[in-house]
XYZ file of N, CA, C and O in Angstrom:
452
model
N -13.254 4.693 -1.071
C -13.687 4.577 -2.195
C -14.366 2.844 -2.280
O -13.809 2.033 -0.953
N -14.690 2.269 -3.253
C -15.278 0.915 -3.532
C -14.528 0.333 -3.529
O -14.856 -1.109 -2.315
N -13.298 0.055 -3.603
C -12.017 -0.760 -4.016
C -11.784 -1.301 -2.464
O -11.574 -2.547 -1.940
N -11.871 0.005 -1.760
C -11.112 0.176 -0.340
C -12.433 -0.607 0.886
O -12.083 -1.703 1.458
N -13.328 -0.338 0.419
C -14.384 -0.828 1.324
C -14.711 -2.771 1.270
O -15.122 -2.885 2.205
N -14.345 -2.992 -0.219
C -14.474 -4.104 -0.722
C -13.407 -5.418 0.027
O -13.439 -6.194 0.640
N -12.399 -4.525 0.384
C -10.850 -4.791 0.569
C -11.229 -5.313 1.982
O -10.464 -6.445 2.708
N -11.445 -4.341 2.800
C -11.875 -4.054 4.182
C -12.742 -5.551 4.847
O -12.640 -5.929 5.668
N -13.750 -5.481 3.715
C -15.097 -6.646 4.170
C -14.344 -7.389 4.436
O -14.495 -8.711 5.043
N -13.556 -8.098 3.080
C -12.625 -9.282 2.828
C -11.814 -9.415 3.951
O -12.047 -10.602 5.060
N -11.242 -8.607 4.824
C -10.093 -8.481 5.561
C -10.936 -8.761 7.073
O -10.629 -9.655 8.042
N -11.929 -8.366 7.216
C -12.479 -8.627 8.429
C -13.534 -10.053 8.632
O -13.640 -10.341 9.515
N -13.681 -10.544 7.272
C -14.191 -12.114 7.152
C -13.184 -13.000 7.885
O -12.991 -14.401 6.838
N -11.420 -12.363 7.355
C -10.704 -13.102 7.710
C -10.079 -13.723 6.279
O -9.597 -15.218 6.110
N -10.504 -13.331 5.065
C -10.143 -13.780 3.556
C -9.604 -12.864 2.817
O -9.876 -12.836 1.725
N -8.811 -11.813 3.646
C -7.973 -10.998 2.374
C -7.110 -11.150 1.415
O -7.416 -10.767 0.241
N -6.838 -13.084 1.334
C -5.840 -13.336 0.433
C -6.728 -13.892 -1.438
O -6.231 -13.260 -2.125
N -8.117 -13.651 -0.528
C -8.794 -14.187 -1.975
C -9.137 -12.951 -3.098
O -9.647 -13.170 -3.992
N -8.946 -11.749 -2.331
C -9.162 -10.723 -3.108
C -7.250 -9.932 -3.894
O -7.718 -9.271 -4.340
N -6.828 -10.896 -3.096
C -5.252 -10.095 -3.575
C -5.288 -10.274 -4.877
O -4.547 -9.072 -5.956
N -5.763 -11.288 -6.320
C -5.896 -11.038 -7.862
C -6.527 -9.897 -7.984
O -6.485 -9.543 -8.871
N -7.634 -9.918 -7.759
C -8.846 -8.873 -8.082
C -7.928 -7.000 -7.709
O -7.884 -6.490 -8.418
N -7.126 -7.301 -6.680
C -6.523 -6.008 -6.196
C -5.130 -5.800 -7.522
O -5.377 -4.616 -7.910
N -4.511 -6.998 -7.794
C -3.642 -6.337 -8.733
C -4.420 -6.020 -9.713
O -3.655 -5.176 -10.499
N -5.393 -6.842 -10.901
C -5.748 -6.715 -11.976
C -6.332 -5.070 -11.987
O -6.147 -4.088 -12.607
N -6.744 -4.427 -10.567
C -7.810 -3.246 -11.096
C -6.039 -2.308 -10.629
O -6.161 -1.040 -10.971
N -5.098 -2.526 -9.675
C -4.007 -1.697 -9.808
C -3.295 -1.605 -11.450
O -3.408 -0.709 -12.075
N -3.580 -2.764 -11.986
C -2.770 -2.773 -13.980
C -3.926 -1.941 -14.424
O -3.302 -1.227 -15.352
N -4.776 -1.976 -14.217
C -5.848 -1.060 -14.710
C -6.026 0.256 -14.408
O -6.386 1.549 -15.304
N -5.830 0.879 -13.126
C -5.673 1.971 -12.939
C -4.077 2.839 -13.827
O -4.244 3.963 -13.943
N -3.558 2.111 -13.516
C -2.148 2.386 -14.265
C -2.246 2.728 -15.717
O -2.368 3.822 -16.194
N -3.043 1.570 -16.587
C -3.516 2.073 -18.125
C -4.341 3.266 -18.322
O -4.274 3.961 -19.073
N -5.254 3.133 -17.207
C -6.082 4.667 -17.167
C -5.595 6.302 -16.738
O -6.331 7.116 -16.343
N -4.223 5.938 -16.275
C -3.369 6.839 -15.377
C -4.400 7.399 -14.329
O -4.698 8.345 -14.160
N -4.976 6.755 -13.266
C -5.927 6.765 -12.411
C -5.113 6.732 -11.010
O -4.678 6.236 -10.557
N -4.457 8.369 -10.731
C -3.926 8.323 -9.916
C -4.111 7.412 -8.614
O -3.499 7.347 -7.440
N -5.498 8.217 -8.536
C -6.242 7.978 -6.953
C -6.235 6.611 -6.623
O -5.875 5.821 -5.861
N -6.379 5.896 -7.644
C -6.775 4.478 -8.162
C -5.353 3.644 -8.010
O -5.263 2.834 -6.876
N -4.256 4.519 -8.476
C -2.985 3.835 -8.044
C -2.222 3.912 -6.537
O -1.724 2.807 -6.230
N -2.528 4.877 -6.145
C -2.190 4.970 -4.762
C -2.844 3.934 -3.711
O -2.050 3.394 -2.566
N -4.502 4.500 -3.485
C -5.174 3.679 -3.389
C -4.529 1.936 -3.214
O -4.679 1.242 -1.793
N -4.335 1.591 -4.465
C -4.538 0.133 -4.906
C -3.251 -0.225 -4.627
O -2.907 -1.618 -3.843
N -2.140 0.699 -4.517
C -0.905 -0.458 -4.055
C -0.731 -0.094 -2.481
O -0.072 -0.964 -2.013
N -1.249 0.456 -1.808
C -1.290 0.429 -0.060
C -2.104 -0.666 0.107
O -1.510 -1.194 0.743
N -3.397 -0.470 -0.691
C -4.403 -1.808 -0.098
C -3.415 -3.283 -0.865
O -3.008 -4.211 0.013
N -2.606 -3.336 -1.470
C -1.361 -4.586 -1.762
C -0.450 -4.500 -0.681
O -0.239 -5.803 -0.534
N -0.252 -3.736 -0.932
C 1.191 -3.598 0.602
C 0.383 -4.278 1.744
O 1.104 -5.071 2.654
N -0.260 -3.573 2.158
C -1.434 -3.946 3.208
C -1.690 -5.535 3.622
O -1.497 -6.156 4.279
N -2.062 -6.424 2.050
C -2.565 -7.537 2.291
C -1.391 -8.143 2.002
O -1.550 -9.152 2.681
N -0.164 -7.711 1.369
C 0.954 -8.931 2.092
C 1.615 -8.922 3.151
O 1.919 -10.015 3.412
N 1.473 -7.211 3.331
C 2.087 -7.317 5.155
C 1.149 -8.330 5.935
O 1.930 -8.887 7.409
N 0.288 -8.183 6.037
C -0.958 -8.683 6.678
C -0.578 -10.082 6.826
O -0.668 -11.268 7.614
N -0.317 -10.936 5.611
C -0.004 -12.284 6.080
C 1.693 -12.544 5.820
O 2.671 -13.473 5.469
N 2.269 -11.272 6.093
C 4.193 -11.145 6.168
C 4.700 -12.004 4.824
O 5.859 -12.582 5.166
N 3.925 -11.482 3.985
C 4.544 -11.895 2.554
C 5.621 -10.290 2.216
O 5.022 -10.298 0.884
N 6.921 -10.340 2.695
C 7.691 -9.291 2.760
C 8.600 -9.392 1.665
O 8.696 -8.466 0.990
N 8.818 -10.281 1.054
C 9.280 -10.847 -0.322
C 8.757 -10.005 -1.586
O 8.918 -9.704 -2.560
N 7.041 -10.362 -1.649
C 6.326 -9.845 -2.620
C 6.199 -8.537 -2.489
O 6.030 -8.088 -3.468
N 5.786 -7.826 -1.114
C 5.689 -6.385 -0.596
C 7.070 -5.914 -1.082
O 7.253 -4.745 -1.894
N 8.374 -6.267 -1.095
C 9.667 -5.547 -1.398
C 9.985 -5.612 -3.447
O 9.871 -4.609 -4.410
N 8.884 -6.805 -3.599
C 8.915 -6.931 -4.880
C 7.925 -5.950 -5.948
O 8.172 -5.371 -6.910
N 6.951 -5.751 -5.225
C 5.995 -4.665 -5.758
C 6.153 -3.248 -5.643
O 6.495 -2.714 -6.457
N 7.268 -3.076 -4.428
C 7.852 -1.648 -4.389
C 8.642 -1.395 -5.221
O 8.783 -0.698 -6.154
N 9.393 -2.714 -5.285
C 10.375 -2.277 -6.156
C 9.804 -2.269 -7.994
O 10.415 -1.912 -9.216
N 9.180 -2.466 -8.476
C 8.371 -2.478 -9.914
C 7.388 -1.844 -10.379
O 6.664 -1.252 -10.733
N 7.310 -0.479 -8.665
C 6.231 0.361 -8.751
C 6.616 1.456 -8.229
O 7.438 1.383 -7.667
N 6.028 2.526 -8.485
C 6.270 3.859 -7.975
C 5.000 4.442 -7.391
O 4.060 4.069 -7.771
N 4.929 4.908 -6.117
C 3.441 5.762 -5.318
C 3.107 6.875 -6.687
O 4.338 7.756 -6.894
N 2.139 7.353 -7.364
C 2.128 8.416 -7.849
C 2.445 9.626 -7.176
O 1.473 9.928 -6.063
N 3.749 9.980 -7.737
C 4.032 11.199 -7.485
C 2.985 12.506 -7.222
O 3.323 13.505 -5.947
N 2.020 12.936 -7.997
C 1.065 13.999 -8.352
C -0.406 13.242 -7.748
O -1.648 14.024 -7.560
N 0.028 13.115 -6.916
C -1.302 12.090 -5.672
C -1.354 13.538 -4.917
O -0.502 13.814 -4.011
N -2.285 14.017 -4.798
C -2.388 14.857 -3.692
C -3.104 14.335 -2.069
O -3.332 15.502 -1.475
N -3.109 13.430 -2.038
C -4.092 12.824 -0.801
C -2.434 12.327 -0.092
O -1.917 11.708 0.111
N -3.063 13.010 1.162
C -1.741 13.100 2.453
C -2.227 11.641 3.175
O -0.995 10.841 3.717
N -3.364 11.180 3.412
C -3.448 10.073 3.737
C -3.029 8.909 3.214
O -2.119 7.473 3.534
N -3.327 8.517 1.643
C -2.687 7.464 0.839
C -0.854 7.716 1.087
O -0.307 6.746 1.191
N -0.074 8.980 1.411
C 0.729 8.885 0.853
C 1.373 8.738 2.613
O 2.551 7.547 2.425
N 0.920 9.118 3.439
C 1.164 8.162 4.520
C 0.992 6.973 5.021
O 2.007 6.197 5.395
N -0.015 6.835 4.095
C -0.289 5.151 4.783
C 1.367 4.414 3.807
O 1.302 3.479 4.181
N 1.360 4.771 2.448
C 2.670 4.358 1.608
C 3.479 4.546 2.872
O 4.637 3.329 2.671
N 4.051 5.157 3.250
C 5.343 5.696 3.989
C 5.648 4.569 5.132
O 6.450 4.086 5.232
N 4.506 4.203 5.574
C 3.960 3.846 7.033
C 4.408 2.418 6.495
O 5.624 1.581 7.076
N 3.949 1.701 4.984
C 4.262 0.366 4.826
C 5.743 -0.011 4.243
O 6.414 -0.679 4.665
N 6.062 1.050 3.889
C 7.909 0.964 2.963
C 7.945 1.192 4.964
O 9.890 0.523 4.842
N 7.995 2.246 5.139
C 8.553 1.871 6.895
C 8.827 0.518 7.696
O 10.399 0.145 8.282
N 7.813 -0.142 7.640
C 7.850 -1.515 7.812
C 8.378 -2.477 7.538
O 9.084 -3.527 7.680
N 8.829 -2.060 6.119
C 9.144 -3.527 4.648
C 10.547 -3.107 5.363
O 11.630 -3.963 5.924
N 11.094 -1.769 5.443
C 12.649 -1.671 6.171
C 12.750 -2.492 7.192
O 14.235 -2.361 7.386
N 12.279 -1.956 8.161
C 12.495 -2.439 9.677
C 12.658 -4.343 9.668
O 13.995 -4.546 9.858
N 11.865 -4.733 9.020
C 12.448 -6.212 8.419
C 13.171 -6.237 8.009
O 14.295 -7.627 8.121
N 13.502 -6.058 6.902
C 14.888 -6.055 5.984
C 16.172 -5.176 6.937
O 17.264 -4.835 6.588
N 15.959 -5.379 8.597
C 16.703 -4.555 9.765
C 17.511 -3.076 8.920
O 18.730 -2.810 9.368
N 16.598 -2.677 7.893
C 17.327 -1.079 7.749
C 16.557 -0.242 8.625
O 15.869 0.479 8.578
N 16.669 0.217 10.161
C 16.573 0.805 11.081
C 16.358 2.202 10.497
O 15.436 2.875 10.915
N 17.596 2.678 10.291
C 17.518 3.938 9.884
C 16.055 4.652 8.619
O 15.731 5.789 9.208
N 16.880 3.944 7.827
C 15.276 4.204 6.876
C 14.289 3.893 7.094
O 13.836 4.540 6.942
N 14.083 2.914 8.012
C 12.793 2.629 8.429
C 12.226 3.579 9.636
O 11.039 3.806 9.423
N 13.048 3.907 10.325
C 12.748 5.461 11.347
C 12.462 6.536 9.888
O 11.800 7.420 10.563
N 13.163 6.544 9.307
C 13.143 7.927 8.518
C 12.030 8.010 7.577
O 10.684 8.744 7.552
N 11.087 6.461 7.158
C 9.808 6.931 6.400
C 8.579 7.035 7.677
O 8.020 7.277 7.504
N 8.738 6.273 8.753
C 8.026 6.673 9.621
C 7.754 7.727 10.061
O 6.551 8.192 10.391
N 8.914 8.475 9.765
C 8.771 9.950 10.655
C 8.001 10.641 9.382
O 6.916 11.552 9.762
N 8.565 10.500 8.206
C 7.594 11.045 7.149
C 6.274 10.690 6.854
O 5.340 11.571 6.751
N 6.186 9.524 7.485
C 4.299 8.754 7.474
C 3.673 9.846 8.367
O 2.866 10.546 8.369
N 4.131 9.924 9.672
C 3.556 10.815 10.806
C 3.793 12.504 10.163
O 2.773 12.729 10.129
N 4.632 12.977 9.697
C 4.060 14.295 9.135
C 3.469 14.288 8.256
O 2.421 15.611 8.030
N 3.363 13.406 7.096
C 2.127 13.200 6.103
C 0.808 13.379 6.872
O 0.019 13.881 6.362
N 0.741 12.404 7.695
C -0.777 12.223 8.714
C -1.073 13.368 9.039
O -2.201 13.636 9.269
N -0.708 14.040 9.718
C -0.929 15.339 10.540
C -0.735 16.517 9.936
O -1.455 17.081 10.309
N -0.680 16.107 8.005
C -1.447 17.850 7.361
C -2.457 17.417 7.380
O -2.717 18.605 6.325
N -3.204 16.316 7.393
C -4.240 16.274 7.493
C -4.755 15.651 5.584
O -3.795 15.337 4.929
N -5.709 16.104 5.061
C -6.213 15.175 3.800
C -5.074 15.920 3.026
O -5.084 15.482 2.248
């Protein structure tokens, strides 16, 4: 998607923090418009952004206040989300939960798009 490409370009330039507010605004808009693909993609981009800068507290807060769209049929987006949740749980020393999320991510990724 356009937003993903835009975010990736900022990441490659080492300017990922600059796009964070734009991603948050786009996420809010996608929620208002019931754009499930946008919600899933933007939630993953925000988590990737936070984890890139080791902002685990913000990532935990985001996960606590949002929900990954259940009716999104993208295994790739679901796998990414589960991967990020697994990383967060590992940093929180919740190793069993981290392992479970990472295993779910692997299974989703293997199912294809």
